[in-house]
Structures are given as C-alpha cells and as structure tokens.
XYZ file of N, CA and C in Angstrom:
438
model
N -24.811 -25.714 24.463
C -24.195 -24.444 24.128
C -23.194 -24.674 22.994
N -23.203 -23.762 22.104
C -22.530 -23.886 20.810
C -21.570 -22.568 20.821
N -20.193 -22.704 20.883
C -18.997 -21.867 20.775
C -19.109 -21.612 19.468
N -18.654 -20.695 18.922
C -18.631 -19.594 17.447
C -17.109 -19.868 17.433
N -16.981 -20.353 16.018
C -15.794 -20.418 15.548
C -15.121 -19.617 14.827
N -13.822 -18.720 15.187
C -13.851 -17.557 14.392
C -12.823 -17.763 12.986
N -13.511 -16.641 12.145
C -13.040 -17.066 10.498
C -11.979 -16.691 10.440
N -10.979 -17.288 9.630
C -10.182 -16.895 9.219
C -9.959 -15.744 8.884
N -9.709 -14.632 8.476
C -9.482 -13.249 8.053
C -9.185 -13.297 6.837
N -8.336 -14.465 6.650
C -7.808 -14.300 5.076
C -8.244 -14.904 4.007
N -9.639 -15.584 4.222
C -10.066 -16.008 3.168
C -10.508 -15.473 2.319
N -10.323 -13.867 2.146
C -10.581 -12.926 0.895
C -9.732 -13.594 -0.316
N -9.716 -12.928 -1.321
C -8.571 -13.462 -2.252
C -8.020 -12.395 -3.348
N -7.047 -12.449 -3.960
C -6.304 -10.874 -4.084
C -6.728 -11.522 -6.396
N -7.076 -10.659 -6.733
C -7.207 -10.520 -8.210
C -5.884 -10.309 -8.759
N -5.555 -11.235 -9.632
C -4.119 -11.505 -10.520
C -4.077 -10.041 -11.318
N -5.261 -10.268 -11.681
C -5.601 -9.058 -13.257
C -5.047 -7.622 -12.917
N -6.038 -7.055 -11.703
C -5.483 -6.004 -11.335
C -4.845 -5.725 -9.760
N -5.152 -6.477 -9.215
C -4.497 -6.365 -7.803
C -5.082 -5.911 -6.706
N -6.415 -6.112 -6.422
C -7.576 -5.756 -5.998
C -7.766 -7.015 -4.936
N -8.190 -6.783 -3.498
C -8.336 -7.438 -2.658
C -9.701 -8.109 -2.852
N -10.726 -8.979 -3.022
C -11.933 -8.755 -3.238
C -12.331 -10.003 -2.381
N -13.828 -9.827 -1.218
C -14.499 -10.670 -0.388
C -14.854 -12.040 -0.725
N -14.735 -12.793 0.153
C -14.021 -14.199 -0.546
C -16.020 -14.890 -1.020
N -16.993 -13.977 -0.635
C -17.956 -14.726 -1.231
C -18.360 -14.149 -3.007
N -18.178 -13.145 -3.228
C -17.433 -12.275 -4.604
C -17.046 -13.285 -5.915
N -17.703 -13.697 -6.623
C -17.412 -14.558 -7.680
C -16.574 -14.328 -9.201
N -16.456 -12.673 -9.217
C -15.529 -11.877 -9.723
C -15.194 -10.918 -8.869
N -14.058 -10.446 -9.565
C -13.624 -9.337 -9.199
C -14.482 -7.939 -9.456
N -14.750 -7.387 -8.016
C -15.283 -6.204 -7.860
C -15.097 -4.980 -9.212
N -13.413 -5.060 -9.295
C -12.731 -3.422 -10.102
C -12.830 -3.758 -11.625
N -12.350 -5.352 -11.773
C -12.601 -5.495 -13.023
C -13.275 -7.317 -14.132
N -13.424 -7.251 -12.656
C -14.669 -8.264 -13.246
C -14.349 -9.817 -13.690
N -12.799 -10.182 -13.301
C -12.066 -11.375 -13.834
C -12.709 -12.256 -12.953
N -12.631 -13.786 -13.355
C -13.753 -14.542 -12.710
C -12.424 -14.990 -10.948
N -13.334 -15.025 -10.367
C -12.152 -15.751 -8.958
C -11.460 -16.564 -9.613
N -11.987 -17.948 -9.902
C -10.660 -18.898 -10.533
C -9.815 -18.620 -11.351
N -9.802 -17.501 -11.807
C -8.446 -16.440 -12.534
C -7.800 -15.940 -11.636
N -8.418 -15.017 -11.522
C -7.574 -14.087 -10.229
C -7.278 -14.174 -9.055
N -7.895 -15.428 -8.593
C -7.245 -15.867 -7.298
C -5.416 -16.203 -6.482
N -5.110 -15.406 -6.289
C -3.525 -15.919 -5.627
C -3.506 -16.566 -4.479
N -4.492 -15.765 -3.753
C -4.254 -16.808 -2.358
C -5.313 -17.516 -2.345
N -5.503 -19.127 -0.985
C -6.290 -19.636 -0.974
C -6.621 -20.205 0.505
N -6.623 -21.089 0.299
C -6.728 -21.908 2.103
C -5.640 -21.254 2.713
N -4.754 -21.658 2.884
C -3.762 -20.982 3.705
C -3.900 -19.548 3.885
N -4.482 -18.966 3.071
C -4.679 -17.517 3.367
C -3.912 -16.062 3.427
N -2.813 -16.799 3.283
C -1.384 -15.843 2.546
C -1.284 -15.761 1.320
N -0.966 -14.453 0.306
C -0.666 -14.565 -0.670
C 0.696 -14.516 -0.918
N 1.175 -15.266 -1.825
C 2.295 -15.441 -2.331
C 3.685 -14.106 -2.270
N 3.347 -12.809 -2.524
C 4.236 -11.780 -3.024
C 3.578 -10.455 -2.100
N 2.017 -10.747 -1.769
C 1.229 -9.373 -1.240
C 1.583 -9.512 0.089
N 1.465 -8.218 0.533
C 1.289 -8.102 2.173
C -0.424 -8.137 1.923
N -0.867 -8.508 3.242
C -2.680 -8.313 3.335
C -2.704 -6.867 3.569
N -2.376 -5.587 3.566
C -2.908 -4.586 4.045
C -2.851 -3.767 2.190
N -3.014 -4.891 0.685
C -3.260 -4.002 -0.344
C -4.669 -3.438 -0.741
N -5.824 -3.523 0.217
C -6.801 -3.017 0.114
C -6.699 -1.801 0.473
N -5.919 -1.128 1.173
C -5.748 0.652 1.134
C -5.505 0.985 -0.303
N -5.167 0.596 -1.320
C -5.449 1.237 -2.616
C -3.397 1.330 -3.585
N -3.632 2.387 -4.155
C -2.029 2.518 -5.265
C -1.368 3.820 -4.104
N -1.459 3.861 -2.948
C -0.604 5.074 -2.704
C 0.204 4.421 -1.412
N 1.526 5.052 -1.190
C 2.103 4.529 -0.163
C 2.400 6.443 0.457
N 2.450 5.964 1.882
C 2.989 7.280 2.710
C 4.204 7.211 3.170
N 5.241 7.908 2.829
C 6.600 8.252 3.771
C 6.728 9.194 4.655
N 6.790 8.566 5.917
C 6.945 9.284 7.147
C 8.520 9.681 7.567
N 7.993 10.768 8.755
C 9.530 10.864 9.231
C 10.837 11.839 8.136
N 10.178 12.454 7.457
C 10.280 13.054 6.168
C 11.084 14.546 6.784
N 12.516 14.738 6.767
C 13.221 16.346 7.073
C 12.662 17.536 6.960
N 12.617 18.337 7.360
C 11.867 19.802 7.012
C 12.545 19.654 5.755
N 13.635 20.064 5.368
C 14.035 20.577 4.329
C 14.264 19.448 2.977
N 13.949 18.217 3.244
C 13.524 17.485 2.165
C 13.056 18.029 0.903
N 13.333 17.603 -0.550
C 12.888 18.132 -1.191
C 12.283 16.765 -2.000
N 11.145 17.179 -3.265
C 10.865 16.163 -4.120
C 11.619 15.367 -4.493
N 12.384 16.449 -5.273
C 13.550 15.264 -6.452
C 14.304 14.649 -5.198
N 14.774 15.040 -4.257
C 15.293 14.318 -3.346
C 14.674 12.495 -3.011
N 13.034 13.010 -3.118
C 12.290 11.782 -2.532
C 12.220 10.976 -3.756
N 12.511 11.657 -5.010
C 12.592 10.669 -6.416
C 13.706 10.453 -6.632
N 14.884 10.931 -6.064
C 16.760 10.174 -5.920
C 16.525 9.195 -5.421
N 15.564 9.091 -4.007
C 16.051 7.958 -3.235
C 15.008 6.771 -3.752
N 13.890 6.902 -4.407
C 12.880 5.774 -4.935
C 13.236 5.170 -6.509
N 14.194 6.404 -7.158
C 14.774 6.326 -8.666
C 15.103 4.312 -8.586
N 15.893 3.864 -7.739
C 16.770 2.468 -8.212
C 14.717 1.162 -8.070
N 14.366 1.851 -7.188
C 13.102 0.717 -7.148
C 11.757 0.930 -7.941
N 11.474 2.134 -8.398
C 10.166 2.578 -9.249
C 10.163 3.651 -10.217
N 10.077 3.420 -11.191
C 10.265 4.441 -12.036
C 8.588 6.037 -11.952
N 9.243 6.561 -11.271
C 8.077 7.923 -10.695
C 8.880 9.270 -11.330
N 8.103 10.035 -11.402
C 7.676 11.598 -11.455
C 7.456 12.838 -10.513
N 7.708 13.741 -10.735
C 7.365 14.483 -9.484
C 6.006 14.172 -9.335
N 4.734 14.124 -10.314
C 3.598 14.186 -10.388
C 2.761 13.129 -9.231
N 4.097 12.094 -9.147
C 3.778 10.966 -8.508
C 3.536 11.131 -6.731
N 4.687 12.240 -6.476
C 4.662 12.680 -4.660
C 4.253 13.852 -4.727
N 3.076 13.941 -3.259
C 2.578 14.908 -2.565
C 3.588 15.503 -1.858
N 4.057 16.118 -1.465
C 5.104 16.621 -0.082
C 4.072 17.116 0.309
N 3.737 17.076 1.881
C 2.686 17.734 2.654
C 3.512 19.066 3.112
N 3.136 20.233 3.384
C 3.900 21.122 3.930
C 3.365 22.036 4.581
N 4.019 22.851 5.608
C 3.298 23.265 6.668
C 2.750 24.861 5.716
N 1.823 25.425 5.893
C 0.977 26.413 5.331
C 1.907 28.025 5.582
N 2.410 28.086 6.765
C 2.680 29.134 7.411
C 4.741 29.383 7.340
N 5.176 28.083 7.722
C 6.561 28.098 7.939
C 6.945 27.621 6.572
N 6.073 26.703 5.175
C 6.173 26.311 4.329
C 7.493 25.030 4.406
N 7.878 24.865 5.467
C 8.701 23.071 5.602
C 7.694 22.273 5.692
N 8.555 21.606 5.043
C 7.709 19.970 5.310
C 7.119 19.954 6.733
N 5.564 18.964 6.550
C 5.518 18.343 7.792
C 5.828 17.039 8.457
N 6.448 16.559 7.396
C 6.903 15.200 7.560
C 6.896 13.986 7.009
N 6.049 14.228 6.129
C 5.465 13.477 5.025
C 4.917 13.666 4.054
N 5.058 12.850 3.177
C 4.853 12.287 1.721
C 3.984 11.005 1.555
N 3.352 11.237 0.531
C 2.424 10.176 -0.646
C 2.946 10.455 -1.706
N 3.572 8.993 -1.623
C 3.567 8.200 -3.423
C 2.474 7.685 -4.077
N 1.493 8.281 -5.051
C 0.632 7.592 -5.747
C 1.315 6.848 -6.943
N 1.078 5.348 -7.420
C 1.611 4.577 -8.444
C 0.115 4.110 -9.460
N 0.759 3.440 -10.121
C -0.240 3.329 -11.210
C -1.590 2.485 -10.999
N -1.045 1.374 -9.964
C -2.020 0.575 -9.684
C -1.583 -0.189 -7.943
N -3.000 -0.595 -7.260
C -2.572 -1.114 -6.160
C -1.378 -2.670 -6.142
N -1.570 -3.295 -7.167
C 0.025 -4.099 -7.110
C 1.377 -3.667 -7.227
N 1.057 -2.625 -8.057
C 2.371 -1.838 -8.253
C 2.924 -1.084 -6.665
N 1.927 -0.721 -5.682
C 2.238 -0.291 -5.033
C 2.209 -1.313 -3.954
N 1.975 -2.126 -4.119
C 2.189 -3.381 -3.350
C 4.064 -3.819 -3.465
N 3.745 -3.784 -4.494
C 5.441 -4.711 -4.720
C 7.043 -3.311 -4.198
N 6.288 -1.934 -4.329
C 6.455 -0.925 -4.202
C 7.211 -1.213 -2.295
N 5.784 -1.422 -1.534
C 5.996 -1.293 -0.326
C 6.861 -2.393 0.047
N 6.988 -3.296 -0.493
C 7.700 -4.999 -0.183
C 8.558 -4.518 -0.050
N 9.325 -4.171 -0.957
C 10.954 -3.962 -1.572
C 11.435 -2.701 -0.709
N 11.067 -1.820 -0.348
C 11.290 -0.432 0.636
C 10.975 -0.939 2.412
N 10.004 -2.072 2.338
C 10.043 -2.505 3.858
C 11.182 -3.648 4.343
N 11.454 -4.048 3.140
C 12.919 -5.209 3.619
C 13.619 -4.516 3.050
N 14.096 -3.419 2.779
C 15.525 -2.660 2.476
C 16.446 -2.973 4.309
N 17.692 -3.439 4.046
C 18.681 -3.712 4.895
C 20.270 -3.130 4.434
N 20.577 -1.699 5.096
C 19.937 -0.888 5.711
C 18.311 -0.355 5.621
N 17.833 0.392 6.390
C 16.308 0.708 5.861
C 16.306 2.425 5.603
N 15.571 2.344 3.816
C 15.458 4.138 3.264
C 15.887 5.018 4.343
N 16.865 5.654 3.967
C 17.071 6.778 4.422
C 17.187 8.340 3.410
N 16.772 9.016 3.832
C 16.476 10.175 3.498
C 17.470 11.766 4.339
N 18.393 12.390 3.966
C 18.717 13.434 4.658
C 18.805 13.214 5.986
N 19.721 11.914 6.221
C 20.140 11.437 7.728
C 19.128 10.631 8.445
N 17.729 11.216 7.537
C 16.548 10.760 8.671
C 15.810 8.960 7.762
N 15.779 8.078 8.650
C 15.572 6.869 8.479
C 13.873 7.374 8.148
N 13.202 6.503 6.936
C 12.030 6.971 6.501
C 10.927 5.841 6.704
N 9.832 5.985 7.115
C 9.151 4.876 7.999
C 7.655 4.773 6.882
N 7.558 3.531 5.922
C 6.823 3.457 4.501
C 5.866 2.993 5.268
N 4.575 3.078 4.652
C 3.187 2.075 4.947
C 2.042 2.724 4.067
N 1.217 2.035 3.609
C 0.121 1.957 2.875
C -1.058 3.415 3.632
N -0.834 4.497 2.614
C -1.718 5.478 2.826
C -3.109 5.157 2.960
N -4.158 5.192 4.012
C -5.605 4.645 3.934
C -5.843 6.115 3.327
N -6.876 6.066 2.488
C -8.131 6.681 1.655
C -8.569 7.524 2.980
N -8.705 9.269 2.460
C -9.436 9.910 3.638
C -10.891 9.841 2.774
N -11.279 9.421 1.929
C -12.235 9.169 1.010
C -13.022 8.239 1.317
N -14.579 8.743 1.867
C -15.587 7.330 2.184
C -16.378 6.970 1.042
C-alpha cells in the first residue's frame, strides 16, 4: 500500500512583471508571457517574499464594516497617506431603497501587485483603519465573474 503525499500548495509562483499568481507547471506567465525564471519570486519554500498567497483574487480589495453614512471622499481621506486613488477607484455599495451604505466598499487599483502591497500595509496598520468610529475589516474582493 502506497500513502499519497500531499503537495505543497505553494509551489505556484507569483510573476515579477505583473503580479500574477501563475501554476507552478506554466513555463510563462499566463497575463503576460515573462518566462518563469524571470518572474519567479517565490520558490521551494513556497512563500513569497512581500505577497500574501491570496493575490490571485485579482487588483480589487473590499472594505467591510463600512457606516451607513460613510461617504467616498471620506474612504479616499482615510486611504489618501497609503495609495494614491480617485473616486473612480471606490464602489460604495448602497442600499437601493433607504440609499445608506450597506457596508461596504471595493477599491479597484491598477494592477494585482499594487493591490497586493495595498492590502499588506492596511492589514498591519497598528492601530487598525478606522473609518467614522467604525474599525474597517480589508480583504481581497473574489471576482463574481466566471
């Protein structure tokens, strides 16, 4: 009887060029085609250097926990010192009927590293983002897009 040895998870490897997670049997990069031995950051060990592993959700981050009465420029006061954004940049989700917020926001950025280095710096903030009293809870928006 032969036990199955299970793989590592992280032997994908993250593209320098653009910041693209890509399957570690993948000899370029999927988005833009740089060869692995370029764009490779991580390796055996399976950590990359600066990324969290969850930059395959793409360039957008979600802020939760978001005040009814929150406003945009509010959510671009408090991101102004770490990313240079636009209103163009946040969604405010809002309720249809009462028109307050429902609680959240998407930041789209230019590219998935950008929003990588984006989420780093807002998840080790000590104190952590706060927003209109209310403490704001960041993580990588998944794609409702199949």
């Amino acid at each position: 009887m032969h036990y199955s040895h299970p793989r590592n998870k992280y032997e994908d490897w993250l593209c320098n060029t653009c910041g693209l997670y890509n399957f570690r049997r993948r000899l370029k990069c999927f988005r833009c085609g740089a060869a692995k031995v370029e764009g490779e950051a991580s390796s055996v060990t399976g950590l990359p250097d600066l990324q969290p592993t969850g930059d395959f959700y793409g360039d957008t981050i979600i802020l939760r926990n978001i005040a009814p009465l929150t406003t945009v420029e509010a959510i671009l006061t408090a991101l102004a010192p770490y990313a240079n954004l636009s209103s163009n940049n946040i969604r405010l989700i809002k309720d249809k009927q009462t028109g307050q917020n429902r609680g959240f926001a998407f930041v789209q950025l230019s590219s998935p590293l950008e929003a990588s280095q984006l989420l780093t710096i807002l998840q080790g903030l000590q104190p952590p983002l706060k927003l209109d009293g209310k403490t704001i809870g960041v993580d990588y928006a998944k794609s409702a897009r199949k």
